[in-house]
Each structure stands twice: as C-alpha cells, then as structure tokens.
Short mmCIF file of N, CA, C and O in Angstrom, two decimals:
data_model
loop_
_atom_site.label_atom_id
_atom_site.label_comp_id
_atom_site.label_asym_id
_atom_site.label_seq_id
_atom_site.Cartn_x
_atom_site.Cartn_y
_atom_site.Cartn_z
N UNK A 1 59.09 164.45 51.80
CA UNK A 1 58.45 163.25 51.31
C UNK A 1 58.01 162.43 52.51
O UNK A 1 58.78 162.20 53.43
N UNK A 2 56.79 161.96 52.50
CA UNK A 2 56.27 161.18 53.62
C UNK A 2 56.68 159.72 53.49
O UNK A 2 57.18 159.29 52.46
N UNK A 3 56.42 158.95 54.56
CA UNK A 3 56.71 157.52 54.52
C UNK A 3 55.93 156.86 53.39
O UNK A 3 56.45 156.01 52.68
N UNK A 4 54.67 157.28 53.23
CA UNK A 4 53.87 156.72 52.15
C UNK A 4 54.53 156.98 50.81
O UNK A 4 54.61 156.11 49.96
N UNK A 5 55.02 158.20 50.62
CA UNK A 5 55.69 158.54 49.37
C UNK A 5 56.95 157.71 49.17
O UNK A 5 57.27 157.31 48.05
N UNK A 6 57.69 157.47 50.26
CA UNK A 6 58.89 156.63 50.16
C UNK A 6 58.52 155.23 49.70
O UNK A 6 59.18 154.66 48.85
N UNK A 7 57.47 154.69 50.29
CA UNK A 7 57.03 153.35 49.91
C UNK A 7 56.55 153.32 48.47
O UNK A 7 56.84 152.38 47.73
N UNK A 8 55.85 154.36 48.06
CA UNK A 8 55.38 154.44 46.69
C UNK A 8 56.56 154.54 45.73
O UNK A 8 56.57 153.88 44.68
N UNK A 9 57.56 155.35 46.07
CA UNK A 9 58.76 155.45 45.24
C UNK A 9 59.47 154.10 45.16
O UNK A 9 59.88 153.68 44.08
N UNK A 10 59.60 153.42 46.29
CA UNK A 10 60.21 152.09 46.30
C UNK A 10 59.44 151.15 45.39
O UNK A 10 60.04 150.44 44.56
N UNK A 11 58.12 151.14 45.51
CA UNK A 11 57.30 150.27 44.66
C UNK A 11 57.47 150.59 43.18
O UNK A 11 57.54 149.69 42.34
N UNK A 12 57.52 151.88 42.86
CA UNK A 12 57.71 152.27 41.46
C UNK A 12 59.08 151.86 40.94
O UNK A 12 59.21 151.40 39.80
N UNK A 13 60.11 152.03 41.76
CA UNK A 13 61.46 151.60 41.36
C UNK A 13 61.46 150.10 41.08
O UNK A 13 62.01 149.66 40.06
N UNK A 14 60.85 149.33 41.95
CA UNK A 14 60.79 147.89 41.76
C UNK A 14 60.00 147.53 40.50
O UNK A 14 60.39 146.64 39.76
N UNK A 15 58.92 148.25 40.27
CA UNK A 15 58.10 147.99 39.08
C UNK A 15 58.89 148.28 37.80
O UNK A 15 58.89 147.47 36.87
N UNK A 16 59.57 149.41 37.76
CA UNK A 16 60.37 149.77 36.58
C UNK A 16 61.48 148.74 36.35
O UNK A 16 61.69 148.26 35.23
N UNK A 17 62.19 148.40 37.42
CA UNK A 17 63.27 147.42 37.28
C UNK A 17 62.75 146.07 36.81
O UNK A 17 63.34 145.44 35.94
N UNK A 18 61.63 145.63 37.38
CA UNK A 18 61.08 144.34 36.98
C UNK A 18 60.65 144.35 35.52
O UNK A 18 60.87 143.39 34.78
N UNK A 19 60.06 145.45 35.09
CA UNK A 19 59.65 145.58 33.69
C UNK A 19 60.87 145.43 32.77
O UNK A 19 60.83 144.69 31.78
N UNK A 20 61.96 146.12 33.09
CA UNK A 20 63.14 146.06 32.23
C UNK A 20 63.90 144.75 32.38
O UNK A 20 64.54 144.30 31.43
N UNK A 21 63.80 144.12 33.53
CA UNK A 21 64.36 142.76 33.66
C UNK A 21 63.63 141.81 32.72
O UNK A 21 64.25 141.06 31.97
N UNK A 22 62.31 141.84 32.78
CA UNK A 22 61.50 140.97 31.92
C UNK A 22 61.74 141.26 30.44
O UNK A 22 61.91 140.34 29.63
N UNK A 23 61.78 142.53 30.09
CA UNK A 23 61.96 142.92 28.70
C UNK A 23 63.34 142.50 28.19
O UNK A 23 63.47 141.98 27.08
N UNK A 24 64.36 142.69 29.01
CA UNK A 24 65.72 142.32 28.61
C UNK A 24 65.85 140.81 28.46
O UNK A 24 66.48 140.31 27.52
N UNK A 25 65.24 140.05 29.37
CA UNK A 25 65.27 138.59 29.26
C UNK A 25 64.57 138.14 27.99
O UNK A 25 65.03 137.21 27.31
N UNK A 26 63.47 138.79 27.64
CA UNK A 26 62.77 138.45 26.40
C UNK A 26 63.63 138.74 25.18
O UNK A 26 63.69 137.93 24.24
N UNK A 27 64.30 139.88 25.17
CA UNK A 27 65.18 140.24 24.06
C UNK A 27 66.29 139.21 23.93
O UNK A 27 66.60 138.76 22.82
N UNK A 28 66.87 138.81 25.04
CA UNK A 28 67.96 137.83 25.01
C UNK A 28 67.46 136.49 24.47
O UNK A 28 68.14 135.83 23.70
N UNK A 29 66.26 136.09 24.89
CA UNK A 29 65.70 134.82 24.43
C UNK A 29 65.38 134.86 22.94
O UNK A 29 65.70 133.93 22.21
N UNK A 30 64.75 135.93 22.51
CA UNK A 30 64.34 136.04 21.11
C UNK A 30 65.52 136.16 20.15
O UNK A 30 65.54 135.54 19.09
N UNK A 31 66.50 136.96 20.53
CA UNK A 31 67.57 137.29 19.59
C UNK A 31 68.90 136.64 19.92
O UNK A 31 69.87 136.87 19.22
N UNK A 32 68.95 135.85 20.99
CA UNK A 32 70.21 135.24 21.42
C UNK A 32 71.31 136.30 21.47
O UNK A 32 72.37 136.15 20.87
N UNK A 33 71.00 137.37 22.18
CA UNK A 33 71.88 138.54 22.18
C UNK A 33 73.21 138.30 22.87
O UNK A 33 73.44 137.29 23.51
N UNK A 34 74.04 139.28 22.77
CA UNK A 34 75.44 139.22 23.16
C UNK A 34 75.65 139.26 24.67
O UNK A 34 74.72 139.50 25.44
N UNK A 35 76.89 139.11 25.04
CA UNK A 35 77.28 139.23 26.44
C UNK A 35 77.02 140.63 26.96
O UNK A 35 76.78 140.82 28.15
N UNK A 36 77.02 141.60 26.06
CA UNK A 36 76.75 142.98 26.47
C UNK A 36 75.33 143.12 27.02
O UNK A 36 75.11 143.80 28.02
N UNK A 37 74.38 142.46 26.37
CA UNK A 37 73.01 142.49 26.86
C UNK A 37 72.92 141.74 28.18
O UNK A 37 72.20 142.15 29.09
N UNK A 38 73.66 140.66 28.31
CA UNK A 38 73.68 139.91 29.56
C UNK A 38 74.25 140.77 30.68
O UNK A 38 73.76 140.74 31.81
N UNK A 39 75.27 141.56 30.40
CA UNK A 39 75.84 142.46 31.39
C UNK A 39 74.79 143.48 31.84
O UNK A 39 74.67 143.78 33.03
N UNK A 40 74.02 144.03 30.90
CA UNK A 40 72.94 144.95 31.21
C UNK A 40 71.92 144.28 32.13
O UNK A 40 71.48 144.85 33.12
N UNK A 41 71.58 143.05 31.80
CA UNK A 41 70.65 142.28 32.62
C UNK A 41 71.19 142.08 34.03
O UNK A 41 70.47 142.26 35.01
N UNK A 42 72.46 141.74 34.16
CA UNK A 42 73.06 141.55 35.48
C UNK A 42 73.06 142.85 36.28
O UNK A 42 72.88 142.83 37.49
N UNK A 43 73.28 143.98 35.61
CA UNK A 43 73.24 145.27 36.31
C UNK A 43 71.84 145.53 36.86
O UNK A 43 71.70 145.98 38.01
N UNK A 44 70.83 145.22 36.07
CA UNK A 44 69.45 145.40 36.55
C UNK A 44 69.14 144.45 37.71
O UNK A 44 68.55 144.86 38.72
N UNK A 45 69.55 143.18 37.56
CA UNK A 45 69.30 142.20 38.62
C UNK A 45 70.03 142.59 39.90
O UNK A 45 69.48 142.47 41.00
N UNK A 46 71.25 143.07 39.76
CA UNK A 46 72.03 143.48 40.92
C UNK A 46 71.40 144.65 41.64
O UNK A 46 71.33 144.68 42.87
N UNK A 47 70.92 145.62 40.88
CA UNK A 47 70.27 146.78 41.49
C UNK A 47 68.98 146.36 42.18
O UNK A 47 68.70 146.80 43.30
N UNK A 48 68.21 145.50 41.54
CA UNK A 48 66.97 145.02 42.14
C UNK A 48 67.26 144.27 43.44
O UNK A 48 66.59 144.51 44.46
N UNK A 49 68.24 143.40 43.44
CA UNK A 49 68.60 142.65 44.64
C UNK A 49 69.09 143.59 45.73
O UNK A 49 68.75 143.42 46.91
N UNK A 50 69.88 144.58 45.35
CA UNK A 50 70.40 145.55 46.30
C UNK A 50 69.25 146.30 46.98
O UNK A 50 69.24 146.47 48.20
N UNK A 51 68.27 146.72 46.20
CA UNK A 51 67.10 147.43 46.75
C UNK A 51 66.28 146.50 47.62
O UNK A 51 65.88 146.86 48.73
N UNK A 52 66.01 145.29 47.14
CA UNK A 52 65.15 144.36 47.87
C UNK A 52 65.78 143.86 49.17
O UNK A 52 65.07 143.54 50.11
N UNK A 53 67.10 143.78 49.21
CA UNK A 53 67.77 143.23 50.38
C UNK A 53 68.26 144.28 51.36
O UNK A 53 68.83 143.94 52.39
N UNK A 54 68.04 145.54 51.05
CA UNK A 54 68.49 146.61 51.93
C UNK A 54 67.47 146.82 53.05
O UNK A 54 66.27 146.84 52.82
N UNK A 55 67.97 146.97 54.26
CA UNK A 55 67.08 147.19 55.40
C UNK A 55 66.68 148.64 55.54
O UNK A 55 65.63 148.96 56.06
N UNK A 56 67.53 149.55 55.09
CA UNK A 56 67.27 150.97 55.27
C UNK A 56 67.05 151.64 53.92
O UNK A 56 67.90 152.37 53.43
N UNK A 57 65.90 151.38 53.32
CA UNK A 57 65.58 151.98 52.04
C UNK A 57 64.92 153.34 52.31
O UNK A 57 63.85 153.41 52.89
N UNK A 58 65.63 154.38 51.93
CA UNK A 58 65.09 155.72 52.06
C UNK A 58 65.29 156.46 50.73
O UNK A 58 65.83 155.90 49.78
N UNK A 59 64.83 157.68 50.68
CA UNK A 59 64.90 158.43 49.42
C UNK A 59 66.35 158.63 48.96
O UNK A 59 66.65 158.41 47.78
N UNK A 60 67.30 159.02 49.82
CA UNK A 60 68.68 159.16 49.35
C UNK A 60 69.25 157.84 48.79
O UNK A 60 69.98 157.85 47.79
N UNK A 61 68.90 156.74 49.41
CA UNK A 61 69.35 155.42 48.92
C UNK A 61 68.78 155.15 47.54
O UNK A 61 69.50 154.76 46.62
N UNK A 62 67.47 155.37 47.37
CA UNK A 62 66.84 155.14 46.06
C UNK A 62 67.38 156.11 45.01
O UNK A 62 67.56 155.73 43.85
N UNK A 63 67.66 157.34 45.42
CA UNK A 63 68.23 158.33 44.51
C UNK A 63 69.58 157.83 43.97
O UNK A 63 69.85 157.93 42.78
N UNK A 64 70.41 157.27 44.86
CA UNK A 64 71.70 156.74 44.43
C UNK A 64 71.52 155.60 43.44
O UNK A 64 72.24 155.51 42.44
N UNK A 65 70.57 154.71 43.72
CA UNK A 65 70.30 153.59 42.81
C UNK A 65 69.83 154.09 41.44
O UNK A 65 70.32 153.63 40.40
N UNK A 66 68.89 155.02 41.46
CA UNK A 66 68.34 155.56 40.21
C UNK A 66 69.44 156.29 39.42
O UNK A 66 69.62 156.06 38.23
N UNK A 67 70.18 157.15 40.10
CA UNK A 67 71.24 157.91 39.43
C UNK A 67 72.34 156.98 38.90
O UNK A 67 72.90 157.22 37.82
N UNK A 68 72.63 155.93 39.64
CA UNK A 68 73.62 154.96 39.18
C UNK A 68 73.19 154.26 37.90
O UNK A 68 73.99 154.08 36.98
N UNK A 69 71.93 153.88 37.85
CA UNK A 69 71.42 153.24 36.63
C UNK A 69 71.39 154.21 35.46
O UNK A 69 71.73 153.85 34.33
N UNK A 70 70.99 155.46 35.71
CA UNK A 70 70.96 156.46 34.64
C UNK A 70 72.38 156.69 34.12
O UNK A 70 72.62 156.68 32.91
N UNK A 71 73.33 156.88 35.02
CA UNK A 71 74.71 157.13 34.61
C UNK A 71 75.29 155.94 33.84
O UNK A 71 76.08 156.12 32.91
N UNK A 72 74.88 154.74 34.21
CA UNK A 72 75.38 153.55 33.54
C UNK A 72 74.90 153.40 32.11
O UNK A 72 75.46 152.63 31.34
N UNK A 73 73.88 154.16 31.72
CA UNK A 73 73.34 154.05 30.37
C UNK A 73 73.96 155.07 29.43
O UNK A 73 73.93 154.90 28.22
N UNK A 74 74.53 156.12 29.96
CA UNK A 74 75.04 157.21 29.14
C UNK A 74 76.33 156.80 28.42
O UNK A 74 77.21 156.21 29.01
N UNK A 75 76.39 157.13 27.15
CA UNK A 75 77.59 156.91 26.37
C UNK A 75 77.91 155.46 26.04
O UNK A 75 79.00 155.15 25.59
N UNK A 76 76.97 154.57 26.27
CA UNK A 76 77.19 153.15 25.97
C UNK A 76 76.73 152.86 24.56
O UNK A 76 75.77 153.42 24.07
N UNK A 77 77.42 151.96 23.93
CA UNK A 77 77.00 151.52 22.60
C UNK A 77 76.54 150.08 22.70
O UNK A 77 76.54 149.50 23.78
N UNK A 78 76.15 149.53 21.62
CA UNK A 78 75.69 148.15 21.59
C UNK A 78 74.75 147.96 20.43
O UNK A 78 74.61 148.83 19.57
N UNK A 79 74.11 146.81 20.43
CA UNK A 79 73.15 146.54 19.36
C UNK A 79 72.02 147.57 19.45
O UNK A 79 71.84 148.23 20.47
N UNK A 80 71.28 147.70 18.37
CA UNK A 80 70.16 148.64 18.37
C UNK A 80 69.16 148.29 19.46
O UNK A 80 68.63 149.18 20.12
N UNK A 81 68.91 147.01 19.64
CA UNK A 81 67.96 146.59 20.68
C UNK A 81 68.45 147.01 22.05
O UNK A 81 67.69 147.53 22.86
N UNK A 82 69.72 146.80 22.32
CA UNK A 82 70.27 147.16 23.63
C UNK A 82 70.30 148.67 23.80
O UNK A 82 69.96 149.18 24.88
N UNK A 83 70.66 149.39 22.76
CA UNK A 83 70.67 150.85 22.83
C UNK A 83 69.27 151.37 23.11
O UNK A 83 69.09 152.30 23.91
N UNK A 84 68.27 150.77 22.47
CA UNK A 84 66.88 151.16 22.72
C UNK A 84 66.48 150.88 24.17
O UNK A 84 65.83 151.72 24.81
N UNK A 85 66.84 149.72 24.68
CA UNK A 85 66.54 149.40 26.08
C UNK A 85 67.19 150.39 27.03
O UNK A 85 66.56 150.86 27.98
N UNK A 86 68.45 150.69 26.78
CA UNK A 86 69.16 151.65 27.63
C UNK A 86 68.50 153.02 27.61
O UNK A 86 68.32 153.66 28.64
N UNK A 87 68.14 153.45 26.42
CA UNK A 87 67.49 154.76 26.28
C UNK A 87 66.14 154.78 26.98
O UNK A 87 65.81 155.74 27.69
N UNK A 88 65.35 153.74 26.81
CA UNK A 88 64.04 153.65 27.47
C UNK A 88 64.19 153.67 28.99
O UNK A 88 63.45 154.36 29.68
N UNK A 89 65.14 152.89 29.50
CA UNK A 89 65.36 152.83 30.94
C UNK A 89 65.78 154.20 31.47
O UNK A 89 65.26 154.66 32.49
N UNK A 90 66.69 154.85 30.78
CA UNK A 90 67.13 156.18 31.20
C UNK A 90 65.96 157.16 31.24
O UNK A 90 65.80 157.91 32.20
N UNK A 91 65.13 157.15 30.20
CA UNK A 91 63.96 158.03 30.16
C UNK A 91 62.98 157.72 31.29
O UNK A 91 62.48 158.63 31.95
N UNK A 92 62.70 156.46 31.50
CA UNK A 92 61.75 156.05 32.54
C UNK A 92 62.24 156.48 33.92
O UNK A 92 61.47 156.99 34.75
N UNK A 93 63.52 156.30 34.19
CA UNK A 93 64.07 156.68 35.50
C UNK A 93 64.12 158.19 35.66
O UNK A 93 63.90 158.71 36.76
N UNK A 94 64.39 158.90 34.59
CA UNK A 94 64.39 160.36 34.65
C UNK A 94 62.99 160.88 34.95
O UNK A 94 62.81 161.78 35.77
N UNK A 95 61.99 160.28 34.32
CA UNK A 95 60.59 160.65 34.61
C UNK A 95 60.22 160.32 36.05
O UNK A 95 59.50 161.08 36.70
N UNK A 96 60.70 159.21 36.54
CA UNK A 96 60.45 158.82 37.93
C UNK A 96 61.02 159.88 38.88
O UNK A 96 60.36 160.28 39.84
N UNK A 97 62.22 160.33 38.59
CA UNK A 97 62.83 161.38 39.41
C UNK A 97 62.00 162.66 39.37
O UNK A 97 61.81 163.32 40.40
N UNK A 98 61.49 163.00 38.20
CA UNK A 98 60.66 164.20 38.08
C UNK A 98 59.36 164.08 38.86
O UNK A 98 58.94 165.02 39.53
N UNK A 99 58.71 162.92 38.77
CA UNK A 99 57.45 162.70 39.48
C UNK A 99 57.61 162.84 40.98
O UNK A 99 56.70 163.29 41.68
N UNK A 100 58.76 162.43 41.51
CA UNK A 100 59.00 162.47 42.94
C UNK A 100 59.90 163.63 43.36
O UNK A 100 60.35 163.67 44.50
N UNK A 101 60.14 164.54 42.44
CA UNK A 101 60.93 165.73 42.72
C UNK A 101 62.29 165.37 43.33
O UNK A 101 62.71 165.95 44.33
N UNK A 102 62.94 164.41 42.72
CA UNK A 102 64.28 163.98 43.16
C UNK A 102 65.29 164.65 42.24
O UNK A 102 65.21 164.52 41.03
N UNK A 103 66.22 165.34 42.83
CA UNK A 103 67.22 166.07 42.02
C UNK A 103 68.51 165.33 41.96
O UNK A 103 68.86 164.53 42.70
#
C-alpha cells in the first residue's frame, strides 16, 4: 500500500466514523435513546479522537482501530435502532477492509 493509499484509507475511516457519529447523535436526539446508545457514541468518538490525535497513523494502526470497532459490534443487543446502527457500521467497516485488502 502506498502513502497515498494510506492517506486515502485514513480519510475513509474518518468519513465512516463521522457519518456514524452524526447518525448516532441524530438517533439519540430524535428518540431520547438509552445510555447504551450513548456508550456506542462514546466508543465512536473515542476511536475518532484516537485516530485524529495519533502521530503515527499507518495501515496496521488503522487495521487495529477497524477490527476493534467491528469486534465491539458482534453479539451486542440493544434497541432495534442501536442494533441497526451496529450492523450498518460493521458492514461498512468490513467493506472498507475489503476495498483496501486488509485482512
């Protein structure tokens, strides 16, 4: 993977995270959702901050972030809205890994 590809992967990770941050905040505002949804939101915000504040962002680092978020969605329950968000995020990140040939 070239430097350009690393930057593109970083940009895509940030775009996906921002999309789900915005979507989760909207769900919380509309439905006054539970602490469980707030925890999901904090996990997304924490991952975004971790990526944005890291000086050495490389493919292995991004792989760990992506895999951590995917693993965090598996086997979780919650409201239908939260379950849908988790499933969407997991699918989006899995597709991101496929596009960049990350195993």
